[in-house]
Short mmCIF file of N, CA and C and ligand atoms in Angstrom, two decimals:
data_model
loop_
_atom_site.label_atom_id
_atom_site.label_comp_id
_atom_site.label_asym_id
_atom_site.label_seq_id
_atom_site.Cartn_x
_atom_site.Cartn_y
_atom_site.Cartn_z
N MET A 1 -7.26 19.78 -22.41
CA MET A 1 -7.30 19.68 -20.94
C MET A 1 -8.20 19.55 -19.58
N ARG A 2 -8.37 18.78 -18.71
CA ARG A 2 -9.44 18.29 -17.64
C ARG A 2 -8.37 18.59 -16.43
N ILE A 3 -9.62 19.33 -15.64
CA ILE A 3 -8.77 19.40 -14.29
C ILE A 3 -9.43 18.48 -13.04
N GLY A 4 -8.48 18.05 -12.12
CA GLY A 4 -9.42 17.74 -10.91
C GLY A 4 -8.97 18.17 -9.79
N THR A 5 -9.60 17.78 -8.68
CA THR A 5 -9.15 17.95 -6.95
C THR A 5 -9.19 16.74 -6.28
N GLY A 6 -8.39 17.02 -5.41
CA GLY A 6 -8.68 15.68 -4.17
C GLY A 6 -7.84 16.45 -2.88
N TYR A 7 -9.40 15.73 -1.59
CA TYR A 7 -8.60 16.32 -0.49
C TYR A 7 -9.20 15.15 0.35
N ASP A 8 -7.86 14.98 1.10
CA ASP A 8 -8.17 13.90 2.17
C ASP A 8 -7.62 14.27 3.72
N VAL A 9 -8.46 13.49 4.70
CA VAL A 9 -8.24 13.94 5.99
C VAL A 9 -7.90 12.19 6.96
N HIS A 10 -6.77 11.81 7.84
CA HIS A 10 -6.59 11.27 8.33
C HIS A 10 -6.18 11.24 10.00
N ARG A 11 -6.67 10.73 10.62
CA ARG A 11 -6.44 10.71 12.34
C ARG A 11 -5.19 10.30 12.82
N LEU A 12 -4.32 11.22 13.32
CA LEU A 12 -3.10 10.90 13.77
C LEU A 12 -3.16 9.79 15.07
N THR A 13 -2.59 8.49 15.32
CA THR A 13 -3.04 7.99 16.80
C THR A 13 -1.73 7.01 16.59
N GLU A 14 -1.36 6.48 18.21
CA GLU A 14 -0.38 6.20 18.43
C GLU A 14 -0.55 4.13 17.77
N GLY A 15 0.63 3.41 17.40
CA GLY A 15 0.71 2.24 17.24
C GLY A 15 0.78 1.88 15.73
N ARG A 16 0.52 3.23 15.00
CA ARG A 16 0.65 3.16 13.33
C ARG A 16 1.93 3.90 12.99
N LYS A 17 2.61 3.04 11.99
CA LYS A 17 3.23 3.58 11.12
C LYS A 17 2.88 4.90 10.36
N LEU A 18 3.84 5.69 10.23
CA LEU A 18 3.41 7.23 9.22
C LEU A 18 3.74 6.91 8.20
N ILE A 19 3.43 6.87 7.08
CA ILE A 19 3.76 6.82 5.77
C ILE A 19 3.39 8.12 4.82
N LEU A 20 3.95 8.90 3.98
CA LEU A 20 3.62 9.84 3.19
C LEU A 20 4.01 9.78 2.03
N GLY A 21 3.34 9.63 1.00
CA GLY A 21 3.99 9.77 -0.31
C GLY A 21 4.78 8.69 -0.37
N GLY A 22 4.50 7.37 0.26
CA GLY A 22 5.24 5.80 0.06
C GLY A 22 6.48 5.86 0.92
N VAL A 23 6.59 6.86 1.55
CA VAL A 23 7.66 6.88 2.34
C VAL A 23 7.47 6.86 3.91
N GLU A 24 7.76 5.94 4.65
CA GLU A 24 7.88 5.68 6.05
C GLU A 24 8.78 7.02 6.87
N ILE A 25 8.05 7.43 7.13
CA ILE A 25 8.38 9.29 8.43
C ILE A 25 8.26 8.20 9.83
N PRO A 26 9.93 8.12 10.47
CA PRO A 26 9.93 7.91 11.62
C PRO A 26 9.29 9.34 12.46
N TRP A 27 8.44 8.59 13.23
CA TRP A 27 7.32 9.79 14.17
C TRP A 27 6.69 8.90 15.10
N GLU A 28 6.20 9.48 16.28
CA GLU A 28 5.53 8.75 17.43
C GLU A 28 4.27 8.03 17.30
N LYS A 29 3.50 8.76 15.60
CA LYS A 29 2.08 8.33 15.86
C LYS A 29 2.09 8.20 14.13
N GLY A 30 0.99 7.25 13.90
CA GLY A 30 0.78 7.44 12.56
C GLY A 30 -0.40 7.29 11.94
N LEU A 31 -1.02 7.61 10.52
CA LEU A 31 -2.10 7.86 10.33
C LEU A 31 -3.12 6.35 10.25
N LEU A 32 -4.27 6.77 10.93
CA LEU A 32 -5.26 5.62 11.17
C LEU A 32 -6.13 5.46 10.02
N GLY A 33 -6.49 4.19 9.27
CA GLY A 33 -6.98 4.16 7.97
C GLY A 33 -7.24 2.52 7.51
N HIS A 34 -7.73 2.09 7.25
CA HIS A 34 -8.34 0.64 6.19
C HIS A 34 -6.79 0.46 5.73
N SER A 35 -6.03 1.29 4.97
CA SER A 35 -5.39 1.19 4.21
C SER A 35 -3.71 1.41 5.02
N ASP A 36 -2.94 1.73 3.81
CA ASP A 36 -1.89 2.47 5.04
C ASP A 36 -2.20 3.72 5.65
N ALA A 37 -3.56 4.84 4.60
CA ALA A 37 -3.69 5.87 5.09
C ALA A 37 -2.78 6.80 4.73
N ASP A 38 -2.21 6.80 3.44
CA ASP A 38 -1.27 7.56 3.05
C ASP A 38 -2.11 8.43 2.34
N VAL A 39 -2.32 9.87 3.41
CA VAL A 39 -3.32 10.92 2.75
C VAL A 39 -3.13 11.67 1.44
N ILE A 40 -1.64 11.60 1.32
CA ILE A 40 -1.23 12.45 0.37
C ILE A 40 -1.74 11.66 -0.86
N LEU A 41 -1.17 10.49 -1.03
CA LEU A 41 -1.38 9.44 -1.77
C LEU A 41 -3.15 9.35 -2.47
N HIS A 42 -3.78 9.49 -1.13
CA HIS A 42 -5.31 9.29 -1.59
C HIS A 42 -5.88 10.66 -2.01
N ALA A 43 -5.26 11.94 -1.75
CA ALA A 43 -5.74 13.03 -2.29
C ALA A 43 -5.24 13.18 -3.90
N ILE A 44 -4.06 12.63 -4.05
CA ILE A 44 -3.63 12.55 -5.76
C ILE A 44 -4.44 11.63 -6.48
N MET A 45 -4.78 10.48 -5.64
CA MET A 45 -6.00 9.69 -6.55
C MET A 45 -6.79 10.52 -6.65
N ASP A 46 -7.63 10.72 -5.50
CA ASP A 46 -9.45 11.59 -5.98
C ASP A 46 -8.91 12.67 -7.12
N ALA A 47 -7.66 13.34 -7.37
CA ALA A 47 -7.57 14.32 -8.32
C ALA A 47 -7.71 13.53 -9.75
N LEU A 48 -6.88 12.53 -9.45
CA LEU A 48 -6.60 12.02 -11.23
C LEU A 48 -7.66 11.36 -11.21
N LEU A 49 -8.85 10.76 -10.52
CA LEU A 49 -10.17 9.94 -11.01
C LEU A 49 -10.85 10.92 -11.07
N GLY A 50 -10.98 12.17 -10.13
CA GLY A 50 -12.06 13.42 -10.71
C GLY A 50 -11.81 13.91 -11.89
N ALA A 51 -10.57 14.20 -11.99
CA ALA A 51 -10.03 14.93 -13.23
C ALA A 51 -10.49 14.22 -14.55
N ALA A 52 -11.03 13.03 -14.45
CA ALA A 52 -11.35 12.05 -15.51
C ALA A 52 -12.97 11.79 -15.18
N ALA A 53 -13.55 12.10 -14.34
CA ALA A 53 -15.08 12.22 -13.96
C ALA A 53 -15.07 10.77 -13.72
N LEU A 54 -14.11 9.42 -12.82
CA LEU A 54 -14.46 8.23 -12.77
C LEU A 54 -14.43 7.93 -11.36
N GLY A 55 -15.32 8.76 -10.73
CA GLY A 55 -15.32 8.57 -9.31
C GLY A 55 -14.20 9.31 -8.21
N ASP A 56 -14.16 8.08 -7.40
CA ASP A 56 -12.87 8.07 -6.08
C ASP A 56 -12.73 7.16 -6.14
N ILE A 57 -11.55 7.48 -4.72
CA ILE A 57 -10.65 6.15 -4.41
C ILE A 57 -11.83 5.12 -3.97
N GLY A 58 -12.50 5.30 -2.71
CA GLY A 58 -13.69 5.19 -1.96
C GLY A 58 -14.34 3.89 -2.97
N GLN A 59 -14.77 4.75 -4.57
CA GLN A 59 -15.65 3.87 -4.96
C GLN A 59 -15.10 2.76 -5.85
N HIS A 60 -13.04 2.95 -5.94
CA HIS A 60 -12.86 2.08 -6.70
C HIS A 60 -11.88 1.17 -5.24
N PHE A 61 -11.84 1.48 -4.38
CA PHE A 61 -10.70 0.21 -3.34
C PHE A 61 -12.02 1.01 -2.36
N PRO A 62 -13.05 0.16 -2.14
CA PRO A 62 -13.95 0.76 -0.68
C PRO A 62 -13.64 0.25 0.51
N ASP A 63 -13.50 1.21 1.47
CA ASP A 63 -13.02 0.48 2.80
C ASP A 63 -13.64 -0.72 3.33
N THR A 64 -14.69 -1.05 2.94
CA THR A 64 -15.28 -2.36 3.63
C THR A 64 -15.07 -3.69 2.92
N ASP A 65 -13.77 -3.47 1.82
CA ASP A 65 -13.19 -5.05 1.13
C ASP A 65 -12.04 -5.14 1.58
N PRO A 66 -12.10 -6.36 2.39
CA PRO A 66 -10.91 -6.78 2.85
C PRO A 66 -9.97 -6.96 2.30
N ALA A 67 -10.02 -6.90 0.93
CA ALA A 67 -8.45 -6.88 0.04
C ALA A 67 -8.21 -6.10 -0.18
N TRP A 68 -8.27 -4.45 0.25
CA TRP A 68 -7.23 -3.31 0.50
C TRP A 68 -7.23 -2.93 2.10
N GLU A 69 -7.67 -4.13 3.02
CA GLU A 69 -6.81 -3.69 4.38
C GLU A 69 -5.13 -3.79 3.86
N GLY A 70 -4.86 -2.54 5.00
CA GLY A 70 -3.20 -2.70 4.92
C GLY A 70 -3.15 -2.44 3.55
N ALA A 71 -3.29 -1.86 2.65
CA ALA A 71 -3.34 -2.04 1.06
C ALA A 71 -1.83 -0.76 1.03
N SER A 72 -1.27 -0.90 0.14
CA SER A 72 -0.16 -0.13 0.41
C SER A 72 -0.96 1.00 -0.74
N SER A 73 -0.54 2.53 -0.67
CA SER A 73 -1.43 3.11 -1.45
C SER A 73 -0.38 3.45 -3.42
N LEU A 74 0.58 3.04 -2.82
CA LEU A 74 1.43 3.22 -4.01
C LEU A 74 1.04 2.27 -5.18
N ASP A 75 0.62 1.39 -4.49
CA ASP A 75 -0.07 0.36 -5.48
C ASP A 75 -1.34 0.14 -6.04
N LEU A 76 -2.11 1.09 -4.80
CA LEU A 76 -3.20 1.74 -5.62
C LEU A 76 -3.09 2.51 -6.38
N LEU A 77 -2.21 3.69 -6.41
CA LEU A 77 -1.44 4.77 -7.40
C LEU A 77 -1.45 4.07 -8.59
N LYS A 78 -0.68 2.78 -8.59
CA LYS A 78 -0.47 2.18 -10.03
C LYS A 78 -1.42 2.05 -10.47
N ARG A 79 -2.45 1.14 -9.68
CA ARG A 79 -4.11 0.83 -10.62
C ARG A 79 -4.71 2.28 -10.91
N VAL A 80 -4.59 3.27 -10.34
CA VAL A 80 -5.21 4.80 -10.76
C VAL A 80 -4.52 5.19 -12.16
N GLY A 81 -3.18 4.82 -12.55
CA GLY A 81 -2.58 5.18 -13.43
C GLY A 81 -2.98 4.22 -14.57
N ALA A 82 -3.47 2.79 -13.82
CA ALA A 82 -4.05 2.03 -15.32
C ALA A 82 -5.38 2.22 -15.37
N ILE A 83 -5.70 3.04 -14.70
CA ILE A 83 -7.28 3.03 -14.67
C ILE A 83 -7.64 4.15 -16.26
N LEU A 84 -6.28 5.17 -15.68
CA LEU A 84 -6.53 6.21 -16.65
C LEU A 84 -6.12 6.01 -17.98
N GLU A 85 -4.83 5.04 -17.97
CA GLU A 85 -4.15 4.63 -19.46
C GLU A 85 -5.98 4.07 -19.74
N GLU A 86 -6.67 3.22 -19.67
CA GLU A 86 -7.26 2.40 -20.26
C GLU A 86 -8.54 3.32 -20.72
N ASN A 87 -8.65 4.40 -19.78
CA ASN A 87 -9.61 5.63 -20.70
C ASN A 87 -9.07 6.55 -21.29
N ASN A 88 -7.82 6.44 -21.43
CA ASN A 88 -7.24 7.00 -22.65
C ASN A 88 -6.64 8.50 -21.96
N TYR A 89 -6.58 8.82 -21.13
CA TYR A 89 -5.79 10.03 -20.25
C TYR A 89 -4.05 10.03 -20.33
N ILE A 90 -3.69 10.85 -20.33
CA ILE A 90 -2.16 11.16 -20.04
C ILE A 90 -1.86 12.05 -18.91
N VAL A 91 -1.76 12.09 -17.85
CA VAL A 91 -1.10 13.13 -16.64
C VAL A 91 -0.33 14.21 -17.59
N GLU A 92 -0.96 15.03 -17.56
CA GLU A 92 -0.14 16.44 -17.40
C GLU A 92 0.97 16.69 -16.58
N ASN A 93 0.47 17.02 -15.03
CA ASN A 93 0.92 17.54 -13.86
C ASN A 93 -0.10 17.13 -12.65
N ILE A 94 0.78 16.93 -11.59
CA ILE A 94 0.05 17.09 -10.41
C ILE A 94 0.62 17.95 -9.35
N ASP A 95 -0.09 18.81 -8.75
CA ASP A 95 0.43 19.77 -7.52
C ASP A 95 -0.14 19.13 -6.58
N SER A 96 0.39 19.64 -4.96
CA SER A 96 -0.18 18.49 -4.02
C SER A 96 0.31 19.15 -2.66
N THR A 97 -0.57 19.36 -1.91
CA THR A 97 0.23 19.81 -0.17
C THR A 97 -0.24 18.73 0.96
N ILE A 98 0.84 18.91 1.71
CA ILE A 98 0.60 17.82 2.97
C ILE A 98 0.34 19.26 4.27
N ILE A 99 -0.71 18.93 4.90
CA ILE A 99 -0.84 19.97 6.12
C ILE A 99 -0.69 19.42 7.56
N ALA A 100 0.04 19.60 7.69
CA ALA A 100 0.82 18.91 8.79
C ALA A 100 2.00 20.29 10.00
N GLN A 101 0.97 19.72 11.34
CA GLN A 101 2.00 20.89 12.23
C GLN A 101 3.55 20.25 12.56
N ARG A 102 3.30 19.10 12.66
CA ARG A 102 4.80 18.08 12.87
C ARG A 102 4.65 16.48 12.30
N PRO A 103 5.71 16.29 12.26
CA PRO A 103 7.16 16.30 11.98
C PRO A 103 7.34 17.53 10.45
N LYS A 104 8.30 17.90 10.64
CA LYS A 104 8.96 18.51 9.44
C LYS A 104 8.71 17.38 8.31
N LEU A 105 8.47 17.60 7.55
CA LEU A 105 8.61 17.16 5.97
C LEU A 105 9.62 17.41 5.22
N ALA A 106 10.24 18.38 5.23
CA ALA A 106 10.84 19.18 3.70
C ALA A 106 11.66 18.30 3.23
N SER A 107 12.55 17.49 4.21
CA SER A 107 13.61 16.38 3.47
C SER A 107 12.80 15.40 3.60
N TYR A 108 11.56 14.71 3.38
CA TYR A 108 11.15 13.61 2.68
C TYR A 108 10.32 14.16 1.55
N LEU A 109 10.25 14.95 1.07
CA LEU A 109 9.63 15.66 0.14
C LEU A 109 9.78 15.10 -1.70
N PRO A 110 11.10 14.89 -1.60
CA PRO A 110 12.23 14.55 -2.56
C PRO A 110 11.76 12.94 -3.11
N ALA A 111 11.62 12.45 -2.36
CA ALA A 111 11.59 10.83 -2.20
C ALA A 111 10.17 10.28 -2.49
N MET A 112 9.00 11.23 -1.93
CA MET A 112 7.67 11.42 -2.04
C MET A 112 8.13 11.75 -4.06
N ARG A 113 8.02 12.65 -4.13
CA ARG A 113 7.66 13.20 -5.38
C ARG A 113 8.17 11.81 -6.28
N GLU A 114 9.42 11.26 -6.02
CA GLU A 114 10.29 10.05 -7.24
C GLU A 114 8.79 9.13 -6.96
N ASN A 115 8.36 8.77 -5.84
CA ASN A 115 7.33 7.40 -5.93
C ASN A 115 6.66 7.82 -6.38
N VAL A 116 5.83 9.00 -6.91
CA VAL A 116 4.44 9.48 -7.47
C VAL A 116 4.67 9.51 -8.71
N ALA A 117 6.48 9.76 -9.35
CA ALA A 117 6.54 10.03 -10.97
C ALA A 117 6.49 8.69 -11.19
N ARG A 118 7.40 7.65 -10.38
CA ARG A 118 7.86 6.43 -10.87
C ARG A 118 6.74 5.28 -10.89
N ALA A 119 5.29 5.64 -9.93
CA ALA A 119 3.91 5.00 -10.29
C ALA A 119 3.15 5.28 -11.28
N LEU A 120 3.50 6.31 -11.81
CA LEU A 120 2.65 6.96 -12.70
C LEU A 120 3.28 6.87 -14.23
N ASN A 121 4.66 6.56 -14.20
CA ASN A 121 5.47 6.86 -15.06
C ASN A 121 5.43 8.32 -15.87
N LEU A 122 5.67 9.28 -14.78
CA LEU A 122 5.51 10.36 -15.04
C LEU A 122 7.06 10.76 -15.00
N GLU A 123 7.63 11.98 -15.40
CA GLU A 123 8.84 12.59 -15.06
C GLU A 123 9.03 13.03 -13.85
N LEU A 124 9.61 13.63 -12.94
CA LEU A 124 10.02 14.37 -11.75
C LEU A 124 9.54 15.66 -11.84
N SER A 125 9.81 16.63 -12.97
CA SER A 125 9.23 17.54 -13.10
C SER A 125 7.39 18.04 -13.06
N GLN A 126 6.60 16.54 -13.46
CA GLN A 126 5.76 16.41 -13.27
C GLN A 126 4.95 16.38 -12.32
N VAL A 127 5.51 16.09 -11.14
CA VAL A 127 4.68 16.15 -9.52
C VAL A 127 5.35 17.28 -8.93
N SER A 128 4.59 17.48 -8.41
CA SER A 128 4.49 18.47 -6.90
C SER A 128 4.35 18.04 -5.53
N ILE A 129 5.04 18.00 -4.41
CA ILE A 129 4.45 17.57 -3.49
C ILE A 129 5.15 18.83 -2.50
N LYS A 130 4.21 19.54 -1.61
CA LYS A 130 4.84 20.45 -0.65
C LYS A 130 4.81 20.19 0.63
N ALA A 131 4.99 20.92 1.19
CA ALA A 131 4.15 20.76 2.94
C ALA A 131 4.35 22.17 3.01
N THR A 132 2.96 22.55 4.17
CA THR A 132 2.89 23.27 5.03
C THR A 132 2.09 23.35 6.57
N THR A 133 1.97 24.10 7.31
CA THR A 133 1.41 23.74 8.70
C THR A 133 0.75 25.00 8.45
N GLU A 134 -0.72 24.66 9.99
CA GLU A 134 -1.57 25.37 9.70
C GLU A 134 -1.82 26.46 11.04
N GLU A 135 -0.36 26.76 10.93
CA GLU A 135 0.18 27.77 12.27
C GLU A 135 -0.41 27.33 13.83
N GLY A 136 -0.42 26.15 13.87
CA GLY A 136 -1.35 25.98 15.06
C GLY A 136 -2.37 25.62 15.42
N LEU A 137 -3.16 25.70 14.32
CA LEU A 137 -4.65 25.79 14.26
C LEU A 137 -5.38 24.76 13.43
N GLY A 138 -6.63 24.75 14.16
CA GLY A 138 -7.61 23.20 13.58
C GLY A 138 -7.03 22.36 14.33
N PHE A 139 -7.71 20.95 13.56
CA PHE A 139 -7.28 19.63 13.57
C PHE A 139 -5.91 19.71 13.07
N THR A 140 -5.05 20.23 12.06
CA THR A 140 -3.81 19.71 11.77
C THR A 140 -2.69 20.32 13.05
N GLY A 141 -3.31 21.76 13.23
CA GLY A 141 -2.45 22.27 14.21
C GLY A 141 -2.31 21.64 15.94
N SER A 142 -3.56 21.60 16.05
CA SER A 142 -3.34 20.24 17.46
C SER A 142 -2.46 19.09 17.38
N GLY A 143 -2.35 18.54 16.04
CA GLY A 143 -1.74 17.10 15.65
C GLY A 143 -2.94 16.19 15.91
N GLU A 144 -4.06 16.32 15.87
CA GLU A 144 -4.83 15.16 15.65
C GLU A 144 -4.84 14.63 14.33
N GLY A 145 -4.91 14.94 13.64
CA GLY A 145 -4.92 14.39 12.02
C GLY A 145 -4.04 15.47 11.08
N ILE A 146 -3.30 14.88 9.95
CA ILE A 146 -3.08 15.26 9.10
C ILE A 146 -4.25 15.78 7.57
N ALA A 147 -4.30 16.42 6.89
CA ALA A 147 -4.60 16.54 5.91
C ALA A 147 -4.14 16.81 4.41
N ALA A 148 -4.11 16.71 3.70
CA ALA A 148 -3.95 16.87 2.26
C ALA A 148 -4.55 17.35 0.96
N GLN A 149 -4.22 18.18 -0.10
CA GLN A 149 -4.95 18.90 -1.48
C GLN A 149 -3.89 18.18 -2.46
N ALA A 150 -4.81 17.77 -3.15
CA ALA A 150 -4.42 17.53 -4.59
C ALA A 150 -4.57 18.29 -5.85
N VAL A 151 -4.47 19.10 -7.09
CA VAL A 151 -4.67 19.04 -8.13
C VAL A 151 -3.75 18.56 -9.24
N CYS A 152 -4.91 18.13 -10.23
CA CYS A 152 -4.06 17.77 -11.46
C CYS A 152 -4.66 18.21 -12.80
N LEU A 153 -3.90 18.10 -13.66
CA LEU A 153 -4.68 18.15 -15.41
C LEU A 153 -4.06 17.30 -16.33
N LEU A 154 -5.11 16.73 -16.85
CA LEU A 154 -5.37 15.13 -17.63
C LEU A 154 -5.37 15.62 -18.77
N LEU A 155 -4.68 14.84 -20.27
CA LEU A 155 -4.87 15.44 -21.31
C LEU A 155 -5.39 14.13 -22.04
N PRO A 156 -7.08 14.71 -22.38
CA PRO A 156 -7.26 13.28 -23.50
C PRO A 156 -6.62 13.01 -24.43
N LEU A 157 -6.21 11.63 -24.85
CA LEU A 157 -5.28 11.69 -26.03
C LEU A 157 -6.22 11.69 -27.13
N MET A 158 -7.40 11.68 -27.04
CA MET A 158 -8.35 12.73 -28.34
C MET A 158 -7.70 14.01 -28.76
N ASP A 159 -7.33 14.44 -27.54
CA ASP A 159 -7.10 15.93 -27.91
C ASP A 159 -5.57 16.00 -28.58
N LEU A 160 -4.80 15.16 -28.04
CA LEU A 160 -3.70 15.08 -28.78
C LEU A 160 -3.93 14.93 -30.71
N VAL A 161 -4.66 14.19 -30.59
CA VAL A 161 -5.11 13.36 -32.23
C VAL A 161 -5.76 14.73 -32.56
N ALA A 162 -6.83 15.46 -32.41
CA ALA A 162 -7.22 16.06 -32.40
C ALA A 162 -6.26 17.47 -33.01
N ASP A 163 -5.43 17.56 -32.37
CA ASP A 163 -4.23 19.02 -32.57
C ASP A 163 -3.39 18.54 -33.93
N ASP A 164 -3.00 16.90 -34.01
CA ASP A 164 -2.64 16.52 -34.57
C ASP A 164 -3.03 16.67 -36.41
N ILE A 165 -4.47 16.50 -36.06
CA ILE A 165 -5.24 17.04 -37.56
C ILE A 165 -4.83 18.14 -37.75
N VAL A 166 -5.15 19.00 -36.82
CA VAL A 166 -4.93 20.80 -37.03
C VAL A 166 -3.23 21.02 -37.86
N ASN A 167 -2.78 20.23 -36.98
CA ASN A 167 -1.18 20.96 -36.89
C ASN A 167 -0.26 19.81 -37.67
N GLY A 168 -0.85 18.77 -37.65
CA GLY A 168 0.70 17.56 -38.54
C GLY A 168 0.75 16.92 -37.21
N THR A 169 1.49 15.68 -36.76
CA THR A 169 1.77 15.35 -35.82
C THR A 169 3.34 15.41 -35.56
N PRO A 170 3.80 16.14 -34.67
CA PRO A 170 5.01 16.85 -34.53
C PRO A 170 6.38 16.02 -34.56
N SER A 171 7.28 16.50 -35.00
CA SER A 171 8.48 15.43 -35.34
C SER A 171 9.00 15.14 -34.31
N GLY A 172 9.29 15.67 -33.07
CA GLY A 172 9.56 15.06 -31.81
C GLY A 172 8.90 13.90 -31.15
N CYS A 173 7.53 13.67 -31.63
CA CYS A 173 7.15 13.02 -31.54
C CYS A 173 7.46 11.61 -30.50
N ALA A 174 7.09 11.37 -29.35
CA ALA A 174 8.25 10.37 -28.91
C ALA A 174 7.36 8.83 -29.23
N GLY A 175 6.41 8.85 -29.62
CA GLY A 175 5.76 7.15 -29.93
C GLY A 175 5.20 6.40 -28.70
N CYS A 176 4.79 6.93 -27.55
CA CYS A 176 4.39 6.55 -26.62
C CYS A 176 3.47 5.46 -26.68
N SER A 177 3.81 4.17 -25.53
CA SER A 177 3.20 3.13 -26.14
C SER A 177 1.38 3.47 -25.52
N GLY A 178 0.99 2.85 -26.38
CA GLY A 178 -0.95 3.02 -26.38
C GLY A 178 -1.85 4.32 -26.80
N CYS A 179 -0.37 5.58 -27.22
CA CYS A 179 -0.94 7.00 -27.93
C CYS A 179 -1.23 6.35 -28.90
N PRO A 180 -2.44 7.09 -29.79
CA PRO A 180 -3.01 6.65 -31.16
C PRO A 180 -2.00 7.58 -31.91
N ARG A 181 -0.93 8.49 -31.71
CA ARG A 181 -0.05 9.17 -32.35
C ARG A 181 1.07 7.98 -33.01
N SER A 182 1.01 7.16 -32.43
CA SER A 182 2.24 5.83 -33.01
C SER A 182 1.66 4.78 -33.55
MG1 MG B 201 -8.22 7.97 3.11
#
């Protein structure tokens, strides 16, 4: 198993859409950024890349590159999923937190989880997205910005193979594409 963490912050500003976890949320302000500034997906991507020691999203999708201007962070997340697959990693689980004073996000969290699970071909139970405030303190409390944190566990495919050598291939093995078990 390999663990990764991600952290991101974007400034709230007028005249931008608020997109979190690939969900457009009706709000008077949105997050400023080169892409769609989806702060929770950025934290999740950095956790995934970090767990694999494959750099960060700034390295893979630089904000100086016009190719990523206005990019959908869900599309970038799919690309990160492909990078992990190329490097023979399986995502075990993701946990994450959006830190925002307003708006209330609870009703949007299920759709965000579904978006992340779909982008990475995961079960819904492997993806957790939570939301909290910071009790009016700091830049999230004043509404200047939104922050996000994420952690994840990756399973290197070689670990599965090593387990099989010791324990034998499990009878319930799904034989997922790309897996050396299948
Ligand atoms: Mg960002």
